[in-house]
Amino acid sequence: MSKLIMEEPEYVEANQQYILEDMSVMSDYELNNLCEKFPKTLGKYILKDSEFLNSGKITIEKKEKVLVFSLFTQMLDILEKIFSIHQIKFLRLDGQTTVDTRQDLIDTFYDDKTIPVFLLSTKAGGFGINLVAANNVIMYDQSYNPHDDKQAEDRAHRVGQTQEVKVNKLITKNTIEENMLQLAENKLELDQSISGSDVSESKFEEKAASMFEKILFGN
């Protein structure tokens, strides 16, 4: 691919080794986007829809509405493509969404029963928004600040919610995600403590240091 893309006018004078190095750190999604951008030279590498979906499956089991939160706009881009392939209607709100447009999107999600999914960035969609039309929340990834995730989850726990709210966090076993989840839970417990003692803070910091040491050095 690095050799083929040099046939494109904007890469004709580029260094192939540098291009190869850049490509080696790209995600599959970024590489596929590059192929779609330059179909003349890289078109044969564009993933078919069936191949694109091999990494995950999207199913609708109930006619309930879902909020999907992610910290990364690229992850929202990937989910957007998946929903489009499956012809699942959705709305999206992230940091690029204007303030005026936000309320219109929320109203549409509430009123239109044919739209089951709302994609939101954790930061942009986590504060000051009422989304009681949904009773399912999926946290696709975690923030280092557990309060960001908690605020996002609370979008469905608002006045007017009549259904049980289910929150799902996607955590892969034996990965840094597990350690992040445990740290987040410990941090929330610490914040909820009314004692405010230095001992509790010290214990949390000691536990956090131990976890990061395990992550970095495998001890």
Short mmCIF file of C-alpha atoms in Angstrom, two decimals:
data_model
loop_
_atom_site.label_atom_id
_atom_site.label_comp_id
_atom_site.label_asym_id
_atom_site.label_seq_id
_atom_site.Cartn_x
_atom_site.Cartn_y
_atom_site.Cartn_z
CA MET A 1 0.00 0.00 0.00
CA SER A 2 2.82 2.40 0.84
CA LYS A 3 4.28 1.89 -2.63
CA LEU A 4 0.96 2.16 -4.45
CA ILE A 5 -0.10 5.38 -2.75
CA MET A 6 3.02 7.09 -4.10
CA GLU A 7 1.28 7.09 -7.49
CA GLU A 8 -1.09 9.70 -6.06
CA PRO A 9 -0.06 13.31 -6.92
CA GLU A 10 0.17 14.43 -3.29
CA TYR A 11 2.46 11.51 -2.40
CA VAL A 12 4.57 11.26 -5.54
CA GLU A 13 7.57 12.97 -3.91
CA ALA A 14 7.06 11.44 -0.46
CA ASN A 15 9.45 9.05 1.26
CA GLN A 16 8.04 5.52 1.08
CA GLN A 17 9.68 4.50 4.35
CA TYR A 18 7.98 7.38 6.17
CA ILE A 19 4.64 6.43 4.61
CA LEU A 20 5.13 2.81 5.70
CA GLU A 21 5.92 3.92 9.25
CA ASP A 22 2.77 6.07 9.35
CA MET A 23 0.63 3.24 8.02
CA SER A 24 2.05 0.78 10.56
CA VAL A 25 0.54 2.75 13.45
CA MET A 26 -2.83 3.37 11.79
CA SER A 27 -5.90 1.47 12.93
CA ASP A 28 -7.76 -0.75 10.47
CA TYR A 29 -10.46 1.90 10.30
CA GLU A 30 -7.96 4.64 9.41
CA LEU A 31 -6.35 2.46 6.74
CA ASN A 32 -9.74 1.68 5.24
CA ASN A 33 -10.57 5.40 5.17
CA LEU A 34 -7.30 5.99 3.34
CA CYS A 35 -8.23 3.35 0.77
CA GLU A 36 -11.63 4.98 0.27
CA LYS A 37 -9.95 8.37 -0.15
CA PHE A 38 -7.66 7.03 -2.90
CA PRO A 39 -9.77 4.40 -4.73
CA LYS A 40 -7.71 4.68 -7.92
CA THR A 41 -4.55 3.32 -6.28
CA LEU A 42 -5.82 1.60 -3.11
CA GLY A 43 -9.35 0.65 -4.14
CA LYS A 44 -8.67 -3.09 -4.12
CA TYR A 45 -7.97 -2.92 -0.38
CA ILE A 46 -11.30 -1.31 0.57
CA LEU A 47 -13.13 -3.60 2.97
CA LYS A 48 -16.49 -4.99 1.93
CA ASP A 49 -19.34 -4.40 4.36
CA SER A 50 -19.27 -8.05 5.46
CA GLU A 51 -15.52 -7.82 6.14
CA PHE A 52 -15.89 -4.54 7.99
CA LEU A 53 -18.39 -6.13 10.36
CA ASN A 54 -16.26 -9.17 11.17
CA SER A 55 -14.94 -7.43 14.28
CA GLY A 56 -18.35 -7.11 15.92
CA LYS A 57 -22.06 -7.78 15.64
CA ILE A 58 -24.95 -5.39 16.11
CA THR A 59 -28.34 -6.85 16.97
CA ILE A 60 -31.68 -5.42 18.05
CA GLU A 61 -33.47 -7.67 20.51
CA LYS A 62 -36.08 -5.30 21.87
CA LYS A 63 -37.73 -2.15 20.65
CA GLU A 64 -36.01 -0.03 23.28
CA LYS A 65 -33.88 3.05 22.83
CA VAL A 66 -30.15 3.05 23.48
CA LEU A 67 -27.58 5.70 24.35
CA VAL A 68 -24.06 4.80 23.22
CA PHE A 69 -21.25 6.86 24.75
CA SER A 70 -17.62 6.97 23.64
CA LEU A 71 -14.73 9.28 24.46
CA PHE A 72 -13.45 9.08 20.89
CA THR A 73 -15.09 10.59 17.82
CA GLN A 74 -13.35 7.98 15.65
CA MET A 75 -15.17 5.26 17.60
CA LEU A 76 -18.43 7.09 16.93
CA ASP A 77 -17.46 7.20 13.23
CA ILE A 78 -17.01 3.41 13.23
CA LEU A 79 -20.33 2.81 14.99
CA GLU A 80 -22.00 5.23 12.60
CA LYS A 81 -20.79 3.18 9.64
CA ILE A 82 -21.95 -0.07 11.25
CA PHE A 83 -25.43 1.29 11.91
CA SER A 84 -25.61 2.65 8.36
CA ILE A 85 -24.68 -0.75 6.91
CA HIS A 86 -27.39 -2.40 8.99
CA GLN A 87 -29.84 0.38 8.14
CA ILE A 88 -30.37 1.17 11.82
CA LYS A 89 -31.51 4.75 12.29
CA PHE A 90 -29.46 6.83 14.71
CA LEU A 91 -28.64 10.35 15.81
CA ARG A 92 -25.26 11.71 16.83
CA LEU A 93 -24.12 14.42 19.21
CA ASP A 94 -20.48 15.29 19.82
CA GLY A 95 -18.27 18.31 20.42
CA GLN A 96 -18.89 19.60 16.89
CA THR A 97 -22.67 19.75 17.41
CA THR A 98 -23.86 23.33 17.86
CA VAL A 99 -25.81 24.31 20.97
CA ASP A 100 -28.85 25.25 18.86
CA THR A 101 -28.86 21.85 17.15
CA ARG A 102 -28.56 19.81 20.34
CA GLN A 103 -32.08 20.37 21.60
CA ASP A 104 -33.51 19.62 18.16
CA LEU A 105 -31.67 16.27 18.17
CA ILE A 106 -32.93 15.45 21.66
CA ASP A 107 -36.51 16.32 20.71
CA THR A 108 -36.25 14.18 17.56
CA PHE A 109 -34.90 11.23 19.54
CA TYR A 110 -37.76 11.56 22.01
CA ASP A 111 -40.53 11.94 19.42
CA ASP A 112 -39.40 9.63 16.60
CA LYS A 113 -40.03 6.02 17.66
CA THR A 114 -38.18 4.71 14.60
CA ILE A 115 -34.80 5.98 15.85
CA PRO A 116 -33.45 3.48 18.42
CA VAL A 117 -29.87 4.72 18.86
CA PHE A 118 -28.27 7.97 19.98
CA LEU A 119 -24.48 8.16 19.61
CA LEU A 120 -22.87 10.63 22.00
CA SER A 121 -19.37 11.67 22.97
CA THR A 122 -18.94 11.21 26.71
CA LYS A 123 -17.80 14.80 27.26
CA ALA A 124 -20.31 16.60 25.04
CA GLY A 125 -23.29 14.43 25.88
CA GLY A 126 -22.62 13.93 29.55
CA PHE A 127 -23.83 17.18 31.06
CA GLY A 128 -27.10 19.08 31.12
CA ILE A 129 -28.99 16.77 28.75
CA ASN A 130 -32.22 14.90 29.46
CA LEU A 131 -32.52 11.66 27.49
CA VAL A 132 -35.21 9.72 29.34
CA ALA A 133 -36.53 8.36 26.03
CA ALA A 134 -33.79 5.73 26.36
CA ASN A 135 -33.51 3.15 29.10
CA ASN A 136 -30.34 1.42 27.86
CA VAL A 137 -26.91 3.00 28.24
CA ILE A 138 -23.75 1.55 26.71
CA MET A 139 -20.39 2.95 27.83
CA TYR A 140 -18.18 1.87 24.94
CA ASP A 141 -15.03 2.99 26.74
CA GLN A 142 -14.08 4.55 30.07
CA SER A 143 -12.89 7.96 31.14
CA TYR A 144 -10.02 8.30 33.60
CA ASN A 145 -12.40 10.53 35.53
CA PRO A 146 -15.26 8.29 36.75
CA HIS A 147 -17.50 11.33 37.18
CA ASP A 148 -17.52 11.83 33.39
CA ASP A 149 -19.01 8.36 32.95
CA LYS A 150 -21.40 8.85 35.86
CA GLN A 151 -22.73 12.09 34.37
CA ALA A 152 -23.21 10.34 31.03
CA GLU A 153 -25.12 7.48 32.67
CA ASP A 154 -27.32 9.98 34.48
CA ARG A 155 -28.69 11.29 31.17
CA ALA A 156 -31.19 8.41 31.27
CA HIS A 157 -31.81 8.72 35.04
CA ARG A 158 -33.79 11.95 34.90
CA VAL A 159 -37.19 13.13 36.02
CA GLY A 160 -39.76 11.51 33.74
CA GLN A 161 -37.98 8.16 33.36
CA THR A 162 -40.61 5.43 33.74
CA GLN A 163 -38.52 2.37 32.81
CA GLU A 164 -35.70 0.51 34.50
CA VAL A 165 -32.40 1.89 33.22
CA LYS A 166 -29.75 -0.66 32.26
CA VAL A 167 -26.11 0.43 32.04
CA ASN A 168 -23.55 -1.75 30.23
CA LYS A 169 -19.82 -1.10 30.27
CA LEU A 170 -17.69 -2.88 27.67
CA ILE A 171 -14.68 -4.19 29.59
CA THR A 172 -12.22 -6.74 28.22
CA LYS A 173 -10.93 -9.20 30.80
CA ASN A 174 -7.24 -9.07 31.78
CA THR A 175 -6.65 -5.69 30.14
CA ILE A 176 -5.93 -2.18 31.38
CA GLU A 177 -9.69 -1.58 31.13
CA GLU A 178 -10.21 -3.83 34.17
CA ASN A 179 -7.69 -1.82 36.17
CA MET A 180 -9.26 1.45 35.06
CA LEU A 181 -12.68 0.21 36.15
CA GLN A 182 -11.40 -0.79 39.57
CA LEU A 183 -9.63 2.54 40.01
CA ALA A 184 -12.79 4.39 39.00
CA GLU A 185 -14.90 2.43 41.47
CA ASN A 186 -12.38 3.09 44.25
CA LYS A 187 -12.32 6.78 43.38
CA LEU A 188 -16.11 7.03 43.55
CA GLU A 189 -16.12 5.25 46.91
CA LEU A 190 -13.51 7.69 48.16
CA ASP A 191 -15.49 10.69 46.95
CA GLN A 192 -18.63 9.39 48.60
CA SER A 193 -16.90 8.95 51.92
CA ILE A 194 -17.95 11.59 54.42
CA SER A 195 -14.86 11.15 56.57
CA GLY A 196 -12.50 12.93 54.18
CA SER A 197 -9.61 11.50 56.19
CA ASP A 198 -6.05 11.57 54.91
CA VAL A 199 -5.87 7.85 55.66
CA SER A 200 -8.52 7.03 53.06
CA GLU A 201 -6.81 9.23 50.48
CA SER A 202 -3.49 7.61 51.27
CA LYS A 203 -4.91 4.11 50.88
CA PHE A 204 -6.40 5.02 47.52
CA GLU A 205 -3.12 6.48 46.26
CA GLU A 206 -1.23 3.40 47.47
CA LYS A 207 -3.67 1.09 45.68
CA ALA A 208 -3.53 3.17 42.51
CA ALA A 209 0.27 3.11 42.52
CA SER A 210 0.22 -0.66 42.98
CA MET A 211 -2.15 -1.10 40.03
CA PHE A 212 -0.08 1.07 37.69
CA GLU A 213 3.08 -0.78 38.74
CA LYS A 214 1.37 -4.05 37.84
CA ILE A 215 0.26 -2.63 34.48
CA LEU A 216 3.71 -1.26 33.60
CA PHE A 217 5.96 -4.00 34.93
CA GLY A 218 3.68 -7.03 35.17
CA ASN A 219 4.57 -7.72 38.80
#
